[in-house]
Amino acid sequence: MRVVIVGFPYSGKSALFTAISGLPPDHHKASEESLASVKVPEPRLQWLADLYKPRKYTEATIDFVDLPGHAEGDSEHAGLEKHLPTLRQADALLLVVRAFQNPAVPPHLGRIDPLADVKSLREEMLLADLMICANRIDKLDKSLKKPSKTHDQEKHELAVLERCRAALESEKPLRDVIQPGEEERLLRSFGFLTQKSILVAINSGEDAIGGDPPAIESVAGVFNICAAVESDIIQLPAEDRPAFMADYHISALARDRVIRASLNALGMIAFYTVGEDEVRAWPVPRGCIAVDAAGKIHTDLARGFIRAEVVGYDEFRAAGSMREAKAQGKLRQEPKGYVVQDGDIINIKFSV
Ligand SMILES: Nc1nc2c(ncn2[C@@H]2O[C@H](COP(=O)(O)OP(=O)(O)OP(=O)(O)O)[C@@H](O)[C@H]2O)c(=O)[nH]1
Ligand SMILES: [Mg+2]
């Protein structure tokens, strides 16, 4: 799972990256892209680890990416087209918009208007997608003039892309026009920006923390944050944070809010595998079936799948141990097509 942070120069992208990653603020060179694998806080997994005392404990992680900082003179806009290779690989985009005063900001970027900035960023995303679309349509047009084995396939792709281009030209994000299933899969390889889930962080000044964020259409989550304060708090030992958070009226860390919203936006749930060797969380999309869950662990487990032994977290916890869960008949035998539930503890029976 990968979330890329996007925004105008000076909006506080790197400050938010620091607040999410907990890395020291001087960790990364502003001129380079930075990546942090951030652990998903998992109280359930912690409880399982206390029970099994495993040799290895593996939480789910989300990768967050901070793009290189802007260079002198290229601060007209967010410059998304420069970063397309990185952006196309994102599962979700976290837009950061500035709501604090900063005398260093050049006059032409000086407005403080978070909602207008979100709108501009989305326009840039539409334009980037139009460019991707047009390039591919050009290529297909040319290739369709020659006979080929993939003619029908290319014709179908062209028709879908023509529809995408029309949607983008009328300023509709592709997320709203793409049909789930075959079409969505076909288009995913292009990495269209307007097909991805969007989160918005409104980066406010220290004196304006808290309060409800405005509603924004067609985004998966909006928060008010103060990246500067949050990036300081995350550097503190965990036990010292609550006092500072209380001072600033921060009820939950930006990191935790962003992680939760990201998982939610991407429709991710987790199942667990347990044992003395390892207790581990496995993130999967909601609706994932048992055989695909097995394949996450190892392709052999999917190939040789016999059945899944499953117990829900709450039932397991109430029983207190695997032996007791079995004795109470809570350990179910499920087939390949079983839809995995959030918190399931799963053991795959297989033979290869
Ligand atoms: N007052 C205040 N200042 C902030 C906040 N967040 C960031 N800043 C300051 O704003 C300036 C720009 O922040 P960055 O995090 O570097 O912004 P950026 O979006 O990464 O900028 P580029 O990568 O160069 O495009 C820095 O001087 C930060 O200290 C905030 O929440 N409040
Ligand atoms: Mg930066």
PDB file of N, CA, C and O and ligand atoms in Angstrom, residues 13-14 66-67 69, ligand 2:
ATOM      1  N   LYS A  13       4.170  19.660   2.977  1.00  0.00           N
ATOM      2  CA  LYS A  13       4.199  18.228   2.647  1.00  0.00           C
ATOM      3  C   LYS A  13       5.285  17.507   3.445  1.00  0.00           C
ATOM      4  O   LYS A  13       5.040  16.454   4.022  1.00  0.00           O
ATOM      5  N   SER A  14       6.480  18.111   3.449  1.00  0.00           N
ATOM      6  CA  SER A  14       7.585  17.443   4.144  1.00  0.00           C
ATOM      7  C   SER A  14       7.344  17.450   5.649  1.00  0.00           C
ATOM      8  O   SER A  14       7.687  16.482   6.343  1.00  0.00           O
ATOM      9  N   ASP A  66       7.281  11.213   0.167  1.00  0.00           N
ATOM     10  CA  ASP A  66       7.366  12.672   0.051  1.00  0.00           C
ATOM     11  C   ASP A  66       8.156  12.978  -1.215  1.00  0.00           C
ATOM     12  O   ASP A  66       9.274  12.481  -1.387  1.00  0.00           O
ATOM     13  N   LEU A  67       7.573  13.764  -2.086  1.00  0.00           N
ATOM     14  CA  LEU A  67       8.243  14.098  -3.351  1.00  0.00           C
ATOM     15  C   LEU A  67       9.386  15.076  -3.078  1.00  0.00           C
ATOM     16  O   LEU A  67       9.410  15.732  -2.035  1.00  0.00           O
ATOM     17  N   GLY A  69      11.510  18.408  -2.897  1.00  0.00           N
ATOM     18  CA  GLY A  69      11.044  19.776  -2.702  1.00  0.00           C
ATOM     19  C   GLY A  69      11.127  20.581  -3.992  1.00  0.00           C
ATOM     20  O   GLY A  69      11.842  20.198  -4.916  1.00  0.00           O
TER      21      GLY A  69
HETATM   22 MG    MG B   2       9.012  19.135   0.760  1.00  0.00          MG
END
